[in-house]
Amino acid sequence: TIWAGFVTSLGGDASLITPEAVLASDMEALRSSAGLSNAKARSIFDLAAHYERGDLSDAVLLDPSLSAAELYAKLTAVKGIGPWSAHMYQMFGLLQPDIFPTGDLGVRNGIKEAFGLRGAGKNGALDEKRDKEKLEAAMAPFAPYRSLAAWYMWRCADTPSFLE
């Protein structure tokens, strides 16, 4: 597995993997032994660098005093962690109740179906950027529970009987 190759390339003991150990390793050797793409290897090294500098840490990631927007900014500062990954971590890793992942196609499709909206995208699809106001307006009534509303939008998009 990728994890097994990653651990093996860093000495074979997962408990000894630290940001310093990652940064001291050879990126190409780590990439090839773990079966990582170049982009994923660079992301792992950038994440390790953020940890080493103190920009991120386990304590920071779990800090309840950070607002959702502050944590989002810290996460997306890491190369390879984009808006979708940050939102999914906030929703499912931290169980933050008011995350609205506008970049998630399933959520946008659910909003389109549930509210009968047409967007600026192909065949009336809601576009993350061009239809931002429509998306925000549709989900505004659900604040501060937009994470739950997003889950329902995924269900709407995936339920054939809802669409009939």
PDB file of C-alpha atoms in Angstrom:
ATOM      1  CA  THR A   1       0.000   0.000   0.000  1.00  0.00           C
ATOM      2  CA  ILE A   2       1.000   3.641  -0.282  1.00  0.00           C
ATOM      3  CA  TRP A   3       1.122   3.999   3.504  1.00  0.00           C
ATOM      4  CA  ALA A   4       3.347   0.925   3.886  1.00  0.00           C
ATOM      5  CA  GLY A   5       5.754   2.219   1.239  1.00  0.00           C
ATOM      6  CA  PHE A   6       5.780   5.645   2.883  1.00  0.00           C
ATOM      7  CA  VAL A   7       6.557   4.168   6.316  1.00  0.00           C
ATOM      8  CA  THR A   8       9.207   1.841   4.890  1.00  0.00           C
ATOM      9  CA  SER A   9      10.938   4.682   3.074  1.00  0.00           C
ATOM     10  CA  LEU A  10      11.149   6.622   6.363  1.00  0.00           C
ATOM     11  CA  GLY A  11      12.686   3.822   8.400  1.00  0.00           C
ATOM     12  CA  GLY A  12       9.844   1.334   8.870  1.00  0.00           C
ATOM     13  CA  ASP A  13       8.426   2.615  12.171  1.00  0.00           C
ATOM     14  CA  ALA A  14       5.338   4.814  11.768  1.00  0.00           C
ATOM     15  CA  SER A  15       5.724   6.174  15.298  1.00  0.00           C
ATOM     16  CA  LEU A  16       9.036   7.777  14.287  1.00  0.00           C
ATOM     17  CA  ILE A  17       7.678   9.692  11.302  1.00  0.00           C
ATOM     18  CA  THR A  18       8.074  13.389  11.954  1.00  0.00           C
ATOM     19  CA  PRO A  19       8.148  16.471   9.748  1.00  0.00           C
ATOM     20  CA  GLU A  20      11.901  16.573  10.269  1.00  0.00           C
ATOM     21  CA  ALA A  21      12.234  12.960   9.082  1.00  0.00           C
ATOM     22  CA  VAL A  22      10.204  13.721   5.961  1.00  0.00           C
ATOM     23  CA  LEU A  23      12.240  16.842   5.176  1.00  0.00           C
ATOM     24  CA  ALA A  24      15.511  14.961   5.737  1.00  0.00           C
ATOM     25  CA  SER A  25      14.496  12.233   3.293  1.00  0.00           C
ATOM     26  CA  ASP A  26      15.074  12.168  -0.445  1.00  0.00           C
ATOM     27  CA  MET A  27      11.859  13.256  -2.161  1.00  0.00           C
ATOM     28  CA  GLU A  28      12.421  11.080  -5.228  1.00  0.00           C
ATOM     29  CA  ALA A  29      13.147   7.993  -3.104  1.00  0.00           C
ATOM     30  CA  LEU A  30      10.075   8.659  -0.983  1.00  0.00           C
ATOM     31  CA  ARG A  31       7.959   9.235  -4.071  1.00  0.00           C
ATOM     32  CA  SER A  32       9.012   6.069  -5.837  1.00  0.00           C
ATOM     33  CA  SER A  33       8.938   3.746  -2.804  1.00  0.00           C
ATOM     34  CA  ALA A  34       5.506   4.940  -1.710  1.00  0.00           C
ATOM     35  CA  GLY A  35       4.079   5.110  -5.223  1.00  0.00           C
ATOM     36  CA  LEU A  36       3.322   8.817  -4.984  1.00  0.00           C
ATOM     37  CA  SER A  37       2.930  11.239  -7.847  1.00  0.00           C
ATOM     38  CA  ASN A  38       5.332  14.167  -7.967  1.00  0.00           C
ATOM     39  CA  ALA A  39       2.523  16.496  -6.902  1.00  0.00           C
ATOM     40  CA  LYS A  40       1.630  14.355  -3.872  1.00  0.00           C
ATOM     41  CA  ALA A  41       5.267  14.077  -2.817  1.00  0.00           C
ATOM     42  CA  ARG A  42       5.681  17.864  -3.062  1.00  0.00           C
ATOM     43  CA  SER A  43       2.498  18.296  -0.997  1.00  0.00           C
ATOM     44  CA  ILE A  44       3.795  15.990   1.731  1.00  0.00           C
ATOM     45  CA  PHE A  45       7.082  17.906   1.850  1.00  0.00           C
ATOM     46  CA  ASP A  46       5.267  21.254   1.966  1.00  0.00           C
ATOM     47  CA  LEU A  47       2.997  20.002   4.766  1.00  0.00           C
ATOM     48  CA  ALA A  48       6.074  18.852   6.688  1.00  0.00           C
ATOM     49  CA  ALA A  49       7.670  22.273   6.146  1.00  0.00           C
ATOM     50  CA  HIS A  50       4.545  24.002   7.515  1.00  0.00           C
ATOM     51  CA  TYR A  51       4.747  21.779  10.589  1.00  0.00           C
ATOM     52  CA  GLU A  52       8.468  22.391  11.040  1.00  0.00           C
ATOM     53  CA  ARG A  53       7.989  26.181  10.834  1.00  0.00           C
ATOM     54  CA  GLY A  54       5.112  25.993  13.307  1.00  0.00           C
ATOM     55  CA  ASP A  55       2.521  27.329  10.873  1.00  0.00           C
ATOM     56  CA  LEU A  56       0.642  24.057  11.414  1.00  0.00           C
ATOM     57  CA  SER A  57       0.702  21.499  14.190  1.00  0.00           C
ATOM     58  CA  ASP A  58      -1.679  18.973  15.661  1.00  0.00           C
ATOM     59  CA  ALA A  59      -2.568  21.596  18.274  1.00  0.00           C
ATOM     60  CA  VAL A  60      -3.285  24.209  15.592  1.00  0.00           C
ATOM     61  CA  LEU A  61      -5.456  21.805  13.605  1.00  0.00           C
ATOM     62  CA  LEU A  62      -7.533  21.067  16.703  1.00  0.00           C
ATOM     63  CA  ASP A  63      -7.530  24.590  18.194  1.00  0.00           C
ATOM     64  CA  PRO A  64     -11.149  25.481  19.017  1.00  0.00           C
ATOM     65  CA  SER A  65     -10.254  29.181  19.259  1.00  0.00           C
ATOM     66  CA  LEU A  66      -9.470  29.333  15.524  1.00  0.00           C
ATOM     67  CA  SER A  67     -12.397  30.364  13.379  1.00  0.00           C
ATOM     68  CA  ALA A  68     -13.357  28.146  10.464  1.00  0.00           C
ATOM     69  CA  ALA A  69     -11.997  30.834   8.105  1.00  0.00           C
ATOM     70  CA  GLU A  70      -8.659  31.019   9.945  1.00  0.00           C
ATOM     71  CA  LEU A  71      -8.204  27.249   9.842  1.00  0.00           C
ATOM     72  CA  TYR A  72      -9.222  27.175   6.191  1.00  0.00           C
ATOM     73  CA  ALA A  73      -6.540  29.784   5.414  1.00  0.00           C
ATOM     74  CA  LYS A  74      -3.868  27.792   7.270  1.00  0.00           C
ATOM     75  CA  LEU A  75      -4.802  24.558   5.483  1.00  0.00           C
ATOM     76  CA  THR A  76      -5.008  26.032   1.993  1.00  0.00           C
ATOM     77  CA  ALA A  77      -1.599  27.673   2.449  1.00  0.00           C
ATOM     78  CA  VAL A  78      -0.125  24.174   2.059  1.00  0.00           C
ATOM     79  CA  LYS A  79       0.589  23.271  -1.560  1.00  0.00           C
ATOM     80  CA  GLY A  80      -1.758  20.469  -2.539  1.00  0.00           C
ATOM     81  CA  ILE A  81      -4.437  21.230   0.057  1.00  0.00           C
ATOM     82  CA  GLY A  82      -7.128  23.080  -1.809  1.00  0.00           C
ATOM     83  CA  PRO A  83     -10.542  24.369  -0.836  1.00  0.00           C
ATOM     84  CA  TRP A  84     -12.281  21.005  -1.233  1.00  0.00           C
ATOM     85  CA  SER A  85      -9.749  19.133   0.931  1.00  0.00           C
ATOM     86  CA  ALA A  86      -9.843  21.844   3.598  1.00  0.00           C
ATOM     87  CA  HIS A  87     -13.646  21.819   3.661  1.00  0.00           C
ATOM     88  CA  MET A  88     -13.827  18.027   3.888  1.00  0.00           C
ATOM     89  CA  TYR A  89     -11.351  18.014   6.794  1.00  0.00           C
ATOM     90  CA  GLN A  90     -13.365  20.697   8.566  1.00  0.00           C
ATOM     91  CA  MET A  91     -16.663  18.897   7.978  1.00  0.00           C
ATOM     92  CA  PHE A  92     -15.698  15.287   8.591  1.00  0.00           C
ATOM     93  CA  GLY A  93     -12.470  15.491  10.580  1.00  0.00           C
ATOM     94  CA  LEU A  94     -13.447  18.271  12.948  1.00  0.00           C
ATOM     95  CA  LEU A  95     -17.242  18.044  12.600  1.00  0.00           C
ATOM     96  CA  GLN A  96     -17.521  21.806  12.176  1.00  0.00           C
ATOM     97  CA  PRO A  97     -21.232  22.519  11.699  1.00  0.00           C
ATOM     98  CA  ASP A  98     -21.175  25.502   9.325  1.00  0.00           C
ATOM     99  CA  ILE A  99     -18.959  24.591   6.372  1.00  0.00           C
ATOM    100  CA  PHE A 100     -20.339  25.187   2.896  1.00  0.00           C
ATOM    101  CA  PRO A 101     -18.226  23.419   0.251  1.00  0.00           C
ATOM    102  CA  THR A 102     -19.183  25.394  -2.864  1.00  0.00           C
ATOM    103  CA  GLY A 103     -16.444  23.588  -4.778  1.00  0.00           C
ATOM    104  CA  ASP A 104     -18.133  20.214  -4.362  1.00  0.00           C
ATOM    105  CA  LEU A 105     -19.994  19.228  -7.519  1.00  0.00           C
ATOM    106  CA  GLY A 106     -22.371  16.921  -5.642  1.00  0.00           C
ATOM    107  CA  VAL A 107     -23.428  19.731  -3.313  1.00  0.00           C
ATOM    108  CA  ARG A 108     -23.993  22.068  -6.257  1.00  0.00           C
ATOM    109  CA  ASN A 109     -25.992  19.410  -8.105  1.00  0.00           C
ATOM    110  CA  GLY A 110     -28.120  18.818  -5.018  1.00  0.00           C
ATOM    111  CA  ILE A 111     -28.791  22.539  -4.643  1.00  0.00           C
ATOM    112  CA  LYS A 112     -29.756  22.705  -8.319  1.00  0.00           C
ATOM    113  CA  GLU A 113     -32.245  19.857  -7.907  1.00  0.00           C
ATOM    114  CA  ALA A 114     -33.592  20.767  -4.461  1.00  0.00           C
ATOM    115  CA  PHE A 115     -34.182  24.425  -5.304  1.00  0.00           C
ATOM    116  CA  GLY A 116     -34.826  24.140  -9.032  1.00  0.00           C
ATOM    117  CA  LEU A 117     -32.016  26.530  -9.878  1.00  0.00           C
ATOM    118  CA  ARG A 118     -30.325  26.983 -13.226  1.00  0.00           C
ATOM    119  CA  GLY A 119     -26.742  28.068 -13.338  1.00  0.00           C
ATOM    120  CA  ALA A 120     -24.271  29.560 -15.768  1.00  0.00           C
ATOM    121  CA  GLY A 121     -22.582  26.206 -16.414  1.00  0.00           C
ATOM    122  CA  LYS A 122     -23.134  23.694 -19.166  1.00  0.00           C
ATOM    123  CA  ASN A 123     -26.771  22.518 -19.329  1.00  0.00           C
ATOM    124  CA  GLY A 124     -27.681  24.874 -16.492  1.00  0.00           C
ATOM    125  CA  ALA A 125     -25.206  23.444 -14.008  1.00  0.00           C
ATOM    126  CA  LEU A 126     -24.375  25.679 -11.060  1.00  0.00           C
ATOM    127  CA  ASP A 127     -20.860  27.041 -11.473  1.00  0.00           C
ATOM    128  CA  GLU A 128     -18.800  27.526  -8.326  1.00  0.00           C
ATOM    129  CA  LYS A 129     -17.615  31.007  -9.318  1.00  0.00           C
ATOM    130  CA  ARG A 130     -20.225  32.407 -11.699  1.00  0.00           C
ATOM    131  CA  ASP A 131     -23.150  31.256  -9.535  1.00  0.00           C
ATOM    132  CA  LYS A 132     -21.623  32.008  -6.139  1.00  0.00           C
ATOM    133  CA  GLU A 133     -24.431  34.411  -5.183  1.00  0.00           C
ATOM    134  CA  LYS A 134     -27.132  31.862  -6.057  1.00  0.00           C
ATOM    135  CA  LEU A 135     -25.354  29.159  -4.073  1.00  0.00           C
ATOM    136  CA  GLU A 136     -24.867  31.409  -1.054  1.00  0.00           C
ATOM    137  CA  ALA A 137     -28.497  32.554  -1.166  1.00  0.00           C
ATOM    138  CA  ALA A 138     -29.798  28.984  -1.370  1.00  0.00           C
ATOM    139  CA  MET A 139     -27.754  27.862   1.638  1.00  0.00           C
ATOM    140  CA  ALA A 140     -28.019  31.036   3.759  1.00  0.00           C
ATOM    141  CA  PRO A 141     -31.156  29.881   5.628  1.00  0.00           C
ATOM    142  CA  PHE A 142     -29.263  26.814   6.855  1.00  0.00           C
ATOM    143  CA  ALA A 143     -26.496  28.759   8.627  1.00  0.00           C
ATOM    144  CA  PRO A 144     -25.061  27.864  11.116  1.00  0.00           C
ATOM    145  CA  TYR A 145     -25.695  24.256  10.018  1.00  0.00           C
ATOM    146  CA  ARG A 146     -24.592  24.309   6.403  1.00  0.00           C
ATOM    147  CA  SER A 147     -22.416  21.197   6.860  1.00  0.00           C
ATOM    148  CA  LEU A 148     -25.584  19.224   7.541  1.00  0.00           C
ATOM    149  CA  ALA A 149     -27.384  20.958   4.681  1.00  0.00           C
ATOM    150  CA  ALA A 150     -24.480  20.026   2.381  1.00  0.00           C
ATOM    151  CA  TRP A 151     -24.921  16.387   3.408  1.00  0.00           C
ATOM    152  CA  TYR A 152     -28.586  16.609   2.427  1.00  0.00           C
ATOM    153  CA  MET A 153     -27.635  18.201  -0.895  1.00  0.00           C
ATOM    154  CA  TRP A 154     -25.395  15.177  -1.593  1.00  0.00           C
ATOM    155  CA  ARG A 155     -28.369  12.925  -0.839  1.00  0.00           C
ATOM    156  CA  CYS A 156     -30.627  14.971  -3.148  1.00  0.00           C
ATOM    157  CA  ALA A 157     -28.120  14.651  -5.959  1.00  0.00           C
ATOM    158  CA  ASP A 158     -27.824  10.879  -5.391  1.00  0.00           C
ATOM    159  CA  THR A 159     -31.493   9.978  -4.918  1.00  0.00           C
ATOM    160  CA  PRO A 160     -33.309   9.136  -8.162  1.00  0.00           C
ATOM    161  CA  SER A 161     -36.746   9.282  -6.504  1.00  0.00           C
ATOM    162  CA  PHE A 162     -36.061  12.846  -5.374  1.00  0.00           C
ATOM    163  CA  LEU A 163     -35.490  13.880  -8.960  1.00  0.00           C
ATOM    164  CA  GLU A 164     -38.807  12.489 -10.227  1.00  0.00           C
TER     165      GLU A 164
END
